[in-house]
């Protein structure tokens, strides 16, 4: 993007309104704020271009800072930004961990450096060597992990983390040159996964095991995007990867950087894009492993004082106004895109970034909250820089924001007045389903509320719909399957067991997922294992559970067992995704309601030339149910949740063809609608 493209016109001239404001006239009073954001970005890009040549070159700090091999001079440079430090020393097994042996020299920009020539260190500083940086401040000296460390490994006995030189003799050879996101991902169907807990065995899974055993499942199920959690190195396994210590470090729990590359390369071979769950909203507060108080100033990468601490997450908050912090985080994005061929990012905790209050205990009910004093303009500038950079480096990359506030323009192009993301997560949808199952009898479900929640989103801004993600699967909560089935998920899942609780749970699991997918957005997300109703929450090994892996795994054998009902949920999920891809459903625009009948609990709508007929009634089946359709002609059922192959009762003959008739001047269809069933019809 050029700064010229952000040139602004007078907001007083309605013909020159920002497209975002033209689309939503309620934004007119806030157009000056939107333009100031544009202008601030343009000014920052001008500064960056003047100093570095481009925002892309600005995002190359990882090639200067940290440990980098200089082939021309034949040796390693080590550099670290620590402006308030009094002295820095590189320590490691190469110098006997002598904290005085290898001092760094301070530059004017607060960057310390030392050169380690091959002639002195070739046989000592080698692949797999361990190292740290000893930082001396006014508070004393501490061994720290370098900020741009590429690999940290943990000593199994002491549990101490150290940096590890990673320079294999043979670089990884990619074979994904022909993979292009637009060719394989016309509508994102996202499989959210955690490598470590992806196996059925009670152990930490590896990148290679995931590539061998899990990628074939994801491909067979029909998902075209893999969203990987917990890749960025984190000291505590149970944090799910959200308390990051080493932003450039590939988590060594699951294998080597080359093995992660092999996973991504294999995903691309299978036509699956790979997104990184990137955490730039906060950082772990640990000093031994992370960046907190690195140079002794109390700030540096983070805000000083209370503003530098997240009240709810017990973590550190970046100071996005600092050029060095912007460069650190932007370089991080470039590193993951280029070094590992990621196809985009799911940005975690965007709501926390957008506002000074971090969204804690705040209900968003007015536009003033998005554009007033609560908005963190420094963070918004950083996010605009981030989306600008990613677009420059990889135009087809997917950018997803985890935001529950509904910030207008978050998922619109910057030149229109937006922030530049592609999609936002529909965080209200899983909350709605859980609340409904916890507090409302099936007989009392309000279809007006259901329709509103699933269709209520900002026009022109794309949404990732999901019934549940990792948030609902964590220990202390329950998956949808667990809410629906309760103890029946353990006792009554044999395929021949007529238990009514299990029958109800299986039926509603299918309805909830297809309602979410067909109404909720322009993309869809599923958390690993939930497609077949995985029975248990996720609880990582910790002291409180005896360091057990029992709940930090996925029980694939349940879905693979032909004697159990889990197979039916999996088969319905596969059929659901085939239907979406075969009809380009998620790119077809929003759904149009055709019929909402609270007496019979029937909801009918059209989307993408398909007609969806949902019956949420607990026991009523209605013969000769008549309803209007937008187009006359002949229709057939293309998906029936009550089919026996999906664990249903087979009450409707899927082989019939239905022809419209005129009644009261309207084209209608007549169907036999059975309880707790969804039928999807297409014209023939």
XYZ file of C-alpha atoms in Angstrom:
684
model
C 0.000 0.000 0.000
C 1.247 3.457 -0.846
C 0.719 6.424 1.371
C -0.970 8.153 -1.580
C -3.773 5.611 -1.423
C -4.579 6.867 2.075
C -4.953 10.491 0.991
C -8.054 11.873 2.645
C -10.746 14.229 1.463
C -12.884 16.605 3.481
C -15.472 14.680 5.511
C -17.857 17.593 5.121
C -18.374 16.652 1.459
C -20.806 13.681 1.402
C -19.605 12.674 -2.057
C -16.182 12.077 -0.547
C -17.294 10.052 2.448
C -15.280 6.991 3.291
C -16.829 3.828 1.826
C -17.197 2.482 5.365
C -19.333 5.487 6.267
C -21.302 5.318 3.027
C -22.119 1.724 3.885
C -23.101 2.568 7.468
C -24.436 6.149 7.818
C -24.452 5.783 11.623
C -20.689 6.111 11.418
C -20.884 9.651 9.987
C -20.244 11.397 13.343
C -17.095 9.307 13.744
C -15.666 9.787 10.264
C -13.086 12.286 11.604
C -11.764 9.517 13.904
C -11.596 7.053 11.016
C -9.726 9.608 8.907
C -7.317 10.396 11.711
C -6.550 6.697 11.910
C -5.888 6.632 8.180
C -3.718 9.737 8.389
C -1.755 8.401 11.326
C -1.076 5.184 9.444
C -0.044 7.106 6.333
C 2.328 9.238 8.396
C 3.848 6.191 10.077
C 4.300 4.417 6.742
C 5.996 7.533 5.373
C 8.391 7.550 8.343
C 9.109 3.843 7.970
C 9.686 4.170 4.233
C 12.045 7.115 4.734
C 14.086 5.229 7.338
C 13.943 1.661 6.026
C 12.757 1.754 2.413
C 9.423 -0.009 2.993
C 7.320 -1.586 5.705
C 8.519 -4.966 4.425
C 12.157 -4.053 4.995
C 11.233 -2.570 8.380
C 9.952 -6.040 9.297
C 13.366 -7.677 8.905
C 14.647 -7.060 12.439
C 14.999 -10.799 12.983
C 17.738 -10.862 10.361
C 19.740 -8.379 12.439
C 18.794 -9.109 16.050
C 19.302 -12.394 17.825
C 21.843 -14.975 16.709
C 22.428 -14.861 12.941
C 25.151 -16.449 10.864
C 27.117 -14.130 8.556
C 28.356 -16.220 5.644
C 30.448 -13.386 4.214
C 32.387 -12.725 7.409
C 32.152 -16.356 8.502
C 30.832 -16.227 11.988
C 27.813 -15.450 14.154
C 26.531 -12.000 15.025
C 24.574 -11.758 18.238
C 22.612 -8.567 18.811
C 20.095 -7.581 21.456
C 18.021 -4.419 21.945
C 18.335 -3.474 25.628
C 18.647 0.333 25.839
C 18.545 0.632 29.644
C 20.915 -2.252 30.396
C 24.355 -1.587 31.854
C 26.089 -4.578 30.254
C 25.313 -7.700 28.239
C 27.251 -10.953 27.937
C 26.595 -13.959 25.747
C 26.870 -17.145 27.787
C 26.539 -20.797 26.902
C 28.197 -24.153 26.666
C 30.513 -22.631 24.040
C 32.260 -20.557 26.755
C 31.641 -22.747 29.803
C 28.730 -20.497 30.868
C 31.281 -17.863 31.900
C 29.261 -14.686 32.457
C 32.283 -12.440 31.811
C 33.872 -14.203 28.831
C 31.863 -12.790 25.907
C 30.809 -9.151 26.449
C 28.655 -7.219 23.988
C 29.256 -3.646 22.849
C 26.467 -1.084 23.026
C 25.449 0.902 19.946
C 23.794 4.313 19.855
C 20.390 2.793 19.148
C 20.463 0.710 22.337
C 21.396 -2.440 20.413
C 24.260 -4.449 21.887
C 26.356 -6.723 19.668
C 29.233 -9.184 19.483
C 30.762 -11.098 16.575
C 31.840 -14.707 17.081
C 34.219 -15.647 14.271
C 34.410 -19.216 12.994
C 38.151 -19.249 13.510
C 37.543 -19.032 17.244
C 34.139 -20.663 17.679
C 33.538 -23.051 14.770
C 34.007 -26.134 16.915
C 32.407 -24.653 20.036
C 29.323 -22.775 18.786
C 27.620 -25.477 16.760
C 24.219 -26.867 15.868
C 22.476 -27.754 19.183
C 24.758 -25.524 21.324
C 22.926 -23.997 24.304
C 23.113 -20.302 25.149
C 21.540 -17.354 26.974
C 22.293 -13.676 27.345
C 23.364 -12.334 30.733
C 21.791 -8.892 31.228
C 23.211 -6.555 33.861
C 20.911 -3.760 34.999
C 20.681 -1.400 37.956
C 18.752 -4.214 39.672
C 21.552 -6.743 39.204
C 22.388 -9.408 36.647
C 20.143 -12.141 35.250
C 20.466 -14.844 32.622
C 17.771 -14.244 30.021
C 16.531 -15.827 26.814
C 17.199 -13.556 23.808
C 14.158 -11.674 22.503
C 14.378 -13.063 18.972
C 15.359 -16.557 19.985
C 14.423 -19.094 17.272
C 14.467 -22.181 19.477
C 14.206 -22.753 23.230
C 14.603 -26.176 24.804
C 13.739 -27.236 28.323
C 16.009 -29.282 30.532
C 13.869 -32.272 31.589
C 15.424 -32.356 35.054
C 15.811 -28.701 36.040
C 12.879 -27.516 33.842
C 15.092 -24.570 32.879
C 14.779 -23.208 29.341
C 17.834 -22.271 27.272
C 18.334 -21.049 23.745
C 19.579 -23.604 21.251
C 21.617 -22.866 18.140
C 19.652 -24.243 15.226
C 21.597 -24.461 11.978
C 21.169 -27.890 10.374
C 23.584 -28.773 7.591
C 20.771 -29.468 5.126
C 18.088 -26.781 4.892
C 14.496 -27.921 4.519
C 13.425 -28.314 0.888
C 9.886 -27.103 0.218
C 7.715 -28.676 -2.471
C 4.644 -26.447 -2.110
C 5.486 -23.906 -4.800
C 2.194 -24.524 -6.628
C 0.009 -24.126 -3.546
C -2.105 -20.972 -3.693
C -4.712 -20.156 -1.063
C -7.381 -18.903 -3.538
C -7.180 -22.148 -5.509
C -7.996 -24.321 -2.513
C -9.848 -22.059 -0.055
C -12.787 -20.412 -1.745
C -14.635 -20.389 1.567
C -12.640 -21.113 4.722
C -13.632 -24.298 6.532
C -11.253 -24.129 9.481
C -10.027 -26.998 11.629
C -8.656 -25.590 14.893
C -6.079 -27.938 16.361
C -3.379 -28.336 18.992
C -0.509 -30.576 17.882
C 0.400 -31.797 21.361
C -3.043 -33.161 22.253
C -3.979 -34.473 18.810
C -3.073 -38.130 19.410
C -5.070 -40.740 21.285
C -2.015 -41.879 23.218
C -1.428 -40.244 26.588
C 1.592 -38.229 25.524
C 2.608 -34.998 23.809
C 2.084 -35.413 20.075
C 4.638 -34.241 17.532
C 4.551 -32.233 14.318
C 5.434 -35.369 12.336
C 2.765 -37.484 14.027
C 0.211 -34.785 13.313
C 1.254 -34.707 9.653
C 1.035 -38.493 9.380
C -2.105 -39.239 11.378
C -4.232 -36.095 11.661
C -3.820 -34.304 8.322
C -5.399 -37.237 6.421
C -8.431 -36.997 8.719
C -8.751 -33.245 8.204
C -8.554 -33.691 4.440
C -11.055 -36.571 4.413
C -13.496 -34.618 6.549
C -13.476 -31.751 4.052
C -11.771 -28.944 5.938
C -9.535 -26.694 3.827
C -7.819 -24.644 6.563
C -5.808 -25.833 9.545
C -5.491 -23.346 12.402
C -2.583 -24.305 14.655
C -2.497 -23.301 18.305
C 0.479 -23.204 20.676
C 3.221 -23.091 18.018
C 4.925 -20.031 19.515
C 7.066 -21.176 22.437
C 5.464 -20.934 25.883
C 6.857 -22.091 29.229
C 3.637 -23.562 30.630
C 2.043 -26.307 28.523
C -1.345 -25.843 30.169
C -1.654 -22.236 28.928
C -2.833 -23.683 25.584
C -0.052 -21.593 24.045
C -1.523 -18.206 24.969
C 1.214 -17.103 27.421
C 3.995 -16.773 24.872
C 7.603 -16.317 25.976
C 9.562 -16.706 22.727
C 7.710 -15.120 19.841
C 10.118 -16.397 17.186
C 10.537 -19.795 18.817
C 8.894 -22.893 17.354
C 7.675 -24.847 20.365
C 10.229 -27.596 20.884
C 7.684 -29.735 22.770
C 6.359 -30.974 19.449
C 9.596 -31.271 17.467
C 12.043 -29.254 15.405
C 11.488 -26.285 13.093
C 12.072 -28.572 10.101
C 9.373 -30.924 11.354
C 6.900 -28.048 11.580
C 7.851 -27.131 8.016
C 7.221 -30.716 6.982
C 3.749 -30.566 8.557
C 2.904 -27.371 6.662
C 4.389 -28.683 3.421
C 2.287 -31.832 3.723
C -0.836 -29.801 4.476
C -0.235 -27.797 1.314
C 0.220 -31.025 -0.658
C -3.229 -32.051 0.557
C -4.760 -28.702 -0.429
C -5.033 -27.397 3.132
C -4.012 -23.846 4.061
C -2.338 -23.402 7.449
C -3.030 -20.465 9.772
C -0.977 -19.560 12.835
C -2.808 -18.639 16.010
C -0.612 -15.610 16.660
C -0.524 -13.954 20.084
C 0.437 -10.272 19.894
C -2.111 -9.124 22.463
C 0.071 -9.927 25.491
C 3.088 -11.921 26.665
C 3.973 -14.146 29.588
C 5.155 -12.214 32.650
C 7.936 -14.734 33.422
C 11.356 -13.099 33.402
C 13.345 -16.345 33.214
C 11.753 -17.320 29.899
C 10.159 -14.163 28.521
C 10.672 -10.458 27.822
C 9.385 -8.873 31.034
C 11.720 -6.168 32.442
C 14.397 -7.358 30.028
C 16.644 -4.293 30.262
C 15.722 -3.405 33.853
C 13.722 -0.322 32.888
C 10.384 -1.813 33.928
C 9.029 -1.188 30.441
C 10.973 -1.625 27.204
C 8.645 -3.912 25.214
C 5.738 -3.270 27.556
C 3.967 -0.331 29.134
C 5.474 0.772 32.419
C 3.544 0.520 35.668
C 0.015 -0.884 36.016
C -0.784 -0.261 32.348
C 1.768 -2.911 31.461
C -0.159 -5.638 33.294
C -3.301 -7.333 32.028
C -5.713 -7.512 34.989
C -7.480 -10.654 33.817
C -4.726 -12.637 32.141
C -1.850 -12.060 34.610
C 0.429 -11.165 31.709
C 2.341 -8.259 30.161
C 0.943 -5.734 27.667
C 2.963 -4.408 24.738
C 3.587 -0.696 24.215
C 2.441 -0.535 20.585
C 3.472 3.116 20.240
C 7.186 2.282 20.373
C 8.835 1.883 16.958
C 10.987 -0.943 18.316
C 7.907 -2.835 19.513
C 6.175 -2.309 16.179
C 9.284 -3.618 14.438
C 9.549 -6.614 16.759
C 5.951 -7.693 16.188
C 5.885 -6.956 12.452
C 9.134 -8.867 11.989
C 7.499 -11.713 13.863
C 4.682 -11.842 11.309
C 7.126 -11.764 8.411
C 9.198 -14.522 9.987
C 6.256 -16.912 10.304
C 4.989 -16.151 6.793
C 8.308 -16.558 5.044
C 10.274 -19.038 7.121
C 7.379 -21.465 7.679
C 5.013 -20.692 4.752
C 2.004 -20.005 6.967
C -0.974 -18.808 4.930
C -2.226 -16.241 7.404
C -3.026 -15.610 11.028
C -5.777 -15.833 13.567
C -4.968 -12.855 15.837
C -5.734 -13.766 19.427
C -7.218 -11.314 21.938
C -7.956 -8.447 19.553
C -10.606 -6.996 21.876
C -7.993 -6.669 24.602
C -5.783 -4.726 22.197
C -8.449 -2.399 20.834
C -9.457 -0.846 24.156
C -7.712 0.451 27.245
C -10.207 -1.515 29.370
C -9.402 -4.677 27.336
C -13.105 -5.486 27.109
C -13.098 -6.632 30.742
C -16.662 -6.481 32.027
C -17.750 -4.107 29.267
C -20.929 -4.423 27.227
C -20.668 -2.793 23.821
C -23.842 -0.892 23.062
C -22.871 2.380 21.377
C -20.573 3.561 18.596
C -18.960 6.014 20.986
C -17.259 3.079 22.696
C -15.406 2.236 19.478
C -14.199 5.746 18.741
C -14.001 7.521 22.082
C -11.328 7.660 24.751
C -11.588 3.944 25.512
C -10.132 3.020 22.120
C -6.384 2.323 22.145
C -5.256 4.208 19.050
C -1.678 2.909 19.348
C -2.872 -0.687 19.170
C -5.186 0.145 16.270
C -2.253 1.690 14.416
C -0.205 -1.448 15.017
C -3.004 -3.682 13.697
C -3.272 -1.502 10.570
C 0.487 -1.799 10.104
C 0.210 -5.558 10.565
C -2.525 -6.051 7.973
C -0.693 -3.702 5.590
C 2.509 -5.707 5.949
C 0.827 -9.093 5.476
C -0.948 -7.848 2.343
C 2.379 -6.616 0.962
C 4.126 -9.919 1.622
C 1.338 -12.374 0.792
C -1.738 -10.870 -0.812
C -3.791 -14.055 -0.503
C -3.104 -14.504 3.225
C -6.116 -14.928 5.502
C -6.414 -12.595 8.490
C -8.896 -13.461 11.230
C -9.541 -11.306 14.299
C -10.765 -12.670 17.617
C -12.970 -9.747 18.599
C -16.139 -9.776 20.647
C -16.710 -6.015 20.636
C -17.946 -5.594 17.069
C -15.524 -2.790 16.185
C -16.899 -1.308 12.920
C -14.485 -1.583 10.025
C -12.263 -4.178 11.694
C -12.767 -6.431 8.679
C -12.796 -3.819 5.938
C -9.841 -2.573 3.853
C -7.830 0.288 5.285
C -8.508 2.525 2.293
C -12.236 2.233 3.072
C -11.690 3.361 6.655
C -11.163 -0.095 8.140
C -8.390 -1.969 9.935
C -7.782 -4.549 7.235
C -8.758 -7.983 8.563
C -10.691 -10.472 6.416
C -12.855 -12.166 9.042
C -13.895 -11.784 12.661
C -14.883 -14.671 14.901
C -18.579 -14.822 15.784
C -17.867 -15.182 19.489
C -21.504 -14.625 20.471
C -22.725 -17.778 18.713
C -21.062 -20.417 20.937
C -21.992 -18.353 23.982
C -25.600 -18.415 22.802
C -25.691 -22.190 22.322
C -24.125 -22.925 25.700
C -26.450 -20.499 27.469
C -29.460 -22.005 25.683
C -28.546 -25.570 26.627
C -27.783 -24.611 30.227
C -30.837 -22.516 30.978
C -33.699 -23.275 28.548
C -35.854 -26.365 28.072
C -35.961 -27.652 24.498
C -39.684 -26.877 24.390
C -38.988 -23.217 25.157
C -36.379 -22.422 22.519
C -37.180 -19.069 20.959
C -36.672 -19.279 17.186
C -36.788 -15.489 16.814
C -33.810 -15.240 19.168
C -32.050 -18.073 17.361
C -32.480 -16.390 13.988
C -31.330 -13.047 15.374
C -28.193 -14.379 17.040
C -27.109 -16.405 14.021
C -27.733 -13.668 11.450
C -26.887 -10.528 13.448
C -23.537 -9.321 12.104
C -22.149 -6.255 10.387
C -23.016 -6.204 6.718
C -19.973 -6.146 4.501
C -17.690 -7.630 7.163
C -17.129 -11.359 6.927
C -17.553 -13.626 9.923
C -16.251 -17.028 10.999
C -19.184 -18.905 12.496
C -18.641 -21.682 14.999
C -20.718 -23.610 17.496
C -17.719 -24.227 19.759
C -13.980 -23.692 19.743
C -11.203 -24.497 22.210
C -12.751 -21.994 24.640
C -15.758 -24.253 25.180
C -13.622 -27.412 25.380
C -11.354 -26.354 28.256
C -11.492 -27.913 31.698
C -14.265 -26.417 33.803
C -16.553 -25.956 30.805
C -18.287 -28.510 28.613
C -18.382 -29.229 24.908
C -21.770 -29.101 23.195
C -21.814 -32.882 23.057
C -21.311 -33.045 26.812
C -24.049 -30.503 27.489
C -26.417 -32.397 25.191
C -25.646 -35.953 26.248
C -24.361 -35.651 29.819
C -23.580 -39.098 31.222
C -25.265 -40.745 28.222
C -22.107 -39.918 26.288
C -20.420 -42.662 28.314
C -23.312 -45.065 28.826
C -25.635 -44.998 25.811
C -23.604 -44.421 22.649
C -23.834 -47.949 21.241
C -25.507 -47.678 17.863
C -28.351 -50.015 18.859
C -29.057 -48.327 22.203
C -32.492 -46.615 21.978
C -31.826 -44.318 24.935
C -33.895 -41.127 24.389
C -31.302 -38.816 25.963
C -28.669 -40.014 23.506
C -31.121 -39.778 20.600
C -31.967 -36.201 21.549
C -28.302 -35.276 21.926
C -27.244 -36.735 18.590
C -30.154 -35.048 16.794
C -29.563 -31.598 18.289
C -25.777 -31.800 17.803
C -26.429 -32.052 14.048
C -29.030 -29.293 14.010
C -26.900 -26.873 16.015
C -23.893 -27.340 13.756
C -25.763 -26.977 10.473
C -27.746 -23.978 11.745
C -24.478 -22.313 12.760
C -22.779 -23.133 9.466
C -25.665 -22.154 7.206
C -26.705 -18.954 8.997
C -23.736 -17.710 11.000
C -21.148 -16.359 8.604
C -18.938 -16.585 5.551
C -16.515 -19.116 7.062
C -16.808 -21.942 9.587
C -14.601 -23.282 12.374
C -14.496 -26.550 14.300
C -12.230 -27.525 17.184
C -10.359 -30.821 16.849
C -12.549 -33.788 17.735
C -15.753 -31.854 18.230
C -16.933 -32.834 14.745
C -17.750 -36.282 16.174
C -18.857 -35.081 19.614
C -15.668 -35.733 21.568
C -16.868 -36.631 25.050
C -14.498 -34.803 27.357
C -13.029 -31.414 28.069
C -9.340 -30.602 27.599
C -7.192 -30.581 30.725
C -3.438 -30.438 30.265
C -1.001 -32.247 32.540
C -0.651 -30.307 35.789
C -0.055 -30.869 39.451
C -3.776 -30.898 40.183
C -4.418 -33.905 37.940
C -1.215 -35.773 38.699
C 0.421 -34.594 35.480
C -1.957 -36.779 33.510
C -2.371 -36.711 29.727
C -5.736 -38.455 29.944
C -7.707 -35.353 28.981
C -5.033 -33.798 26.738
C -5.662 -36.168 23.844
C -8.310 -37.005 21.231
C -10.138 -40.333 21.240
C -10.295 -41.013 17.497
C -11.201 -44.640 18.156
C -14.671 -43.499 19.203
C -15.358 -42.019 15.771
C -13.770 -45.001 14.018
C -15.794 -47.606 15.924
C -18.712 -48.808 13.731
C -20.572 -49.927 16.854
C -20.795 -46.421 18.333
C -22.957 -43.375 17.526
C -19.982 -40.997 17.299
C -19.551 -42.193 13.703
C -22.916 -40.662 12.819
C -21.906 -37.199 13.971
C -18.676 -37.442 11.981
C -20.481 -38.592 8.843
C -22.973 -35.747 9.159
C -20.120 -33.256 9.550
C -18.538 -34.586 6.354
C -21.835 -34.388 4.472
C -22.410 -30.874 5.772
C -19.060 -29.676 4.430
C -19.622 -31.392 1.067
C -22.914 -29.547 0.807
C -21.223 -26.216 1.571
C -18.419 -26.684 -0.944
C -20.632 -28.133 -3.651
C -22.980 -25.157 -3.521
C -20.539 -22.337 -2.608
C -22.897 -21.696 0.266
C -20.746 -19.351 2.351
C -20.042 -16.989 -0.550
C -23.722 -16.798 -1.488
C -24.674 -13.838 0.671
C -26.863 -13.865 3.783
C -29.803 -16.207 4.295
C -33.368 -15.118 3.566
C -36.082 -16.241 5.962
C -39.037 -18.005 4.328
C -41.001 -19.238 7.325
C -40.769 -19.031 11.118
C -43.418 -21.076 12.900
C -43.235 -20.972 16.696
C -46.173 -23.373 17.097
C -44.426 -26.218 15.313
C -40.899 -24.879 16.049
C -40.061 -24.808 12.348
C -37.552 -22.421 10.765
C -37.172 -22.312 6.978
C -34.803 -20.143 4.969
C -32.990 -19.944 1.655
C -29.274 -19.475 1.138
C -27.179 -20.179 -1.929
C -30.148 -21.627 -3.887
C -30.701 -24.181 -1.138
C -33.767 -24.351 1.084
C -33.126 -25.272 4.731
C -36.033 -26.700 6.743
C -35.301 -26.977 10.474
C -37.685 -28.556 12.945
C -36.641 -28.023 16.545
C -39.853 -29.477 17.964
C -39.212 -32.095 20.630
C -41.788 -34.626 19.388
C -44.163 -33.179 16.771
C -43.908 -34.387 13.184
C -46.148 -32.660 10.643
C -47.355 -34.270 7.400
C -48.201 -31.992 4.476
C -46.328 -29.016 5.949
C -46.761 -26.193 3.422
C -44.399 -23.270 3.057
C -43.430 -20.703 0.411
C -40.314 -21.052 -1.757
C -38.709 -18.305 -3.841
C -38.616 -20.257 -7.095
C -41.126 -22.615 -8.680
C -39.960 -26.011 -9.869
C -38.988 -29.463 -8.703
C -36.950 -30.000 -5.530
C -35.160 -32.929 -3.971
C -33.625 -33.505 -0.542
C -29.823 -33.218 -0.662
C -29.216 -33.584 3.078
C -31.427 -35.126 5.742
C -30.176 -35.244 9.333
C -32.727 -37.981 10.065
C -31.097 -40.405 7.630
C -30.012 -43.687 9.194
C -26.417 -43.068 8.055
C -26.409 -40.076 10.402
C -27.956 -41.939 13.320
C -31.477 -40.777 12.527
C -34.754 -42.689 12.305
C -35.150 -42.641 8.517
C -38.619 -41.179 8.671
C -38.391 -39.247 5.381
C -37.782 -40.855 1.987
C -34.803 -38.945 0.566
C -35.484 -40.353 -2.909
C -38.688 -38.386 -3.456
C -38.958 -35.371 -5.725
C -41.154 -32.475 -4.615
C -42.897 -30.153 -7.041
C -44.107 -26.672 -6.184
C -47.749 -25.691 -6.383
C -49.548 -22.359 -6.330
C -51.534 -21.474 -3.262
C -52.828 -17.989 -2.508
C -50.742 -16.695 -5.398
C -47.512 -18.056 -3.894
C -45.266 -20.927 -4.972
C -45.149 -23.516 -2.194
C -43.792 -26.906 -1.287
C -45.339 -29.554 0.922
C -43.143 -31.795 3.054
C -43.393 -34.324 5.812
C -41.405 -32.537 8.528
C -40.236 -34.735 11.379
C -39.214 -33.639 14.871
C -35.611 -32.586 15.552
C -34.676 -32.817 11.905
C -33.161 -30.591 9.273
C -33.886 -31.151 5.583
C -31.961 -29.318 2.877
C -33.529 -29.114 -0.571
C -32.157 -28.106 -3.951
C -33.909 -27.500 -7.252
C -33.496 -30.210 -9.856
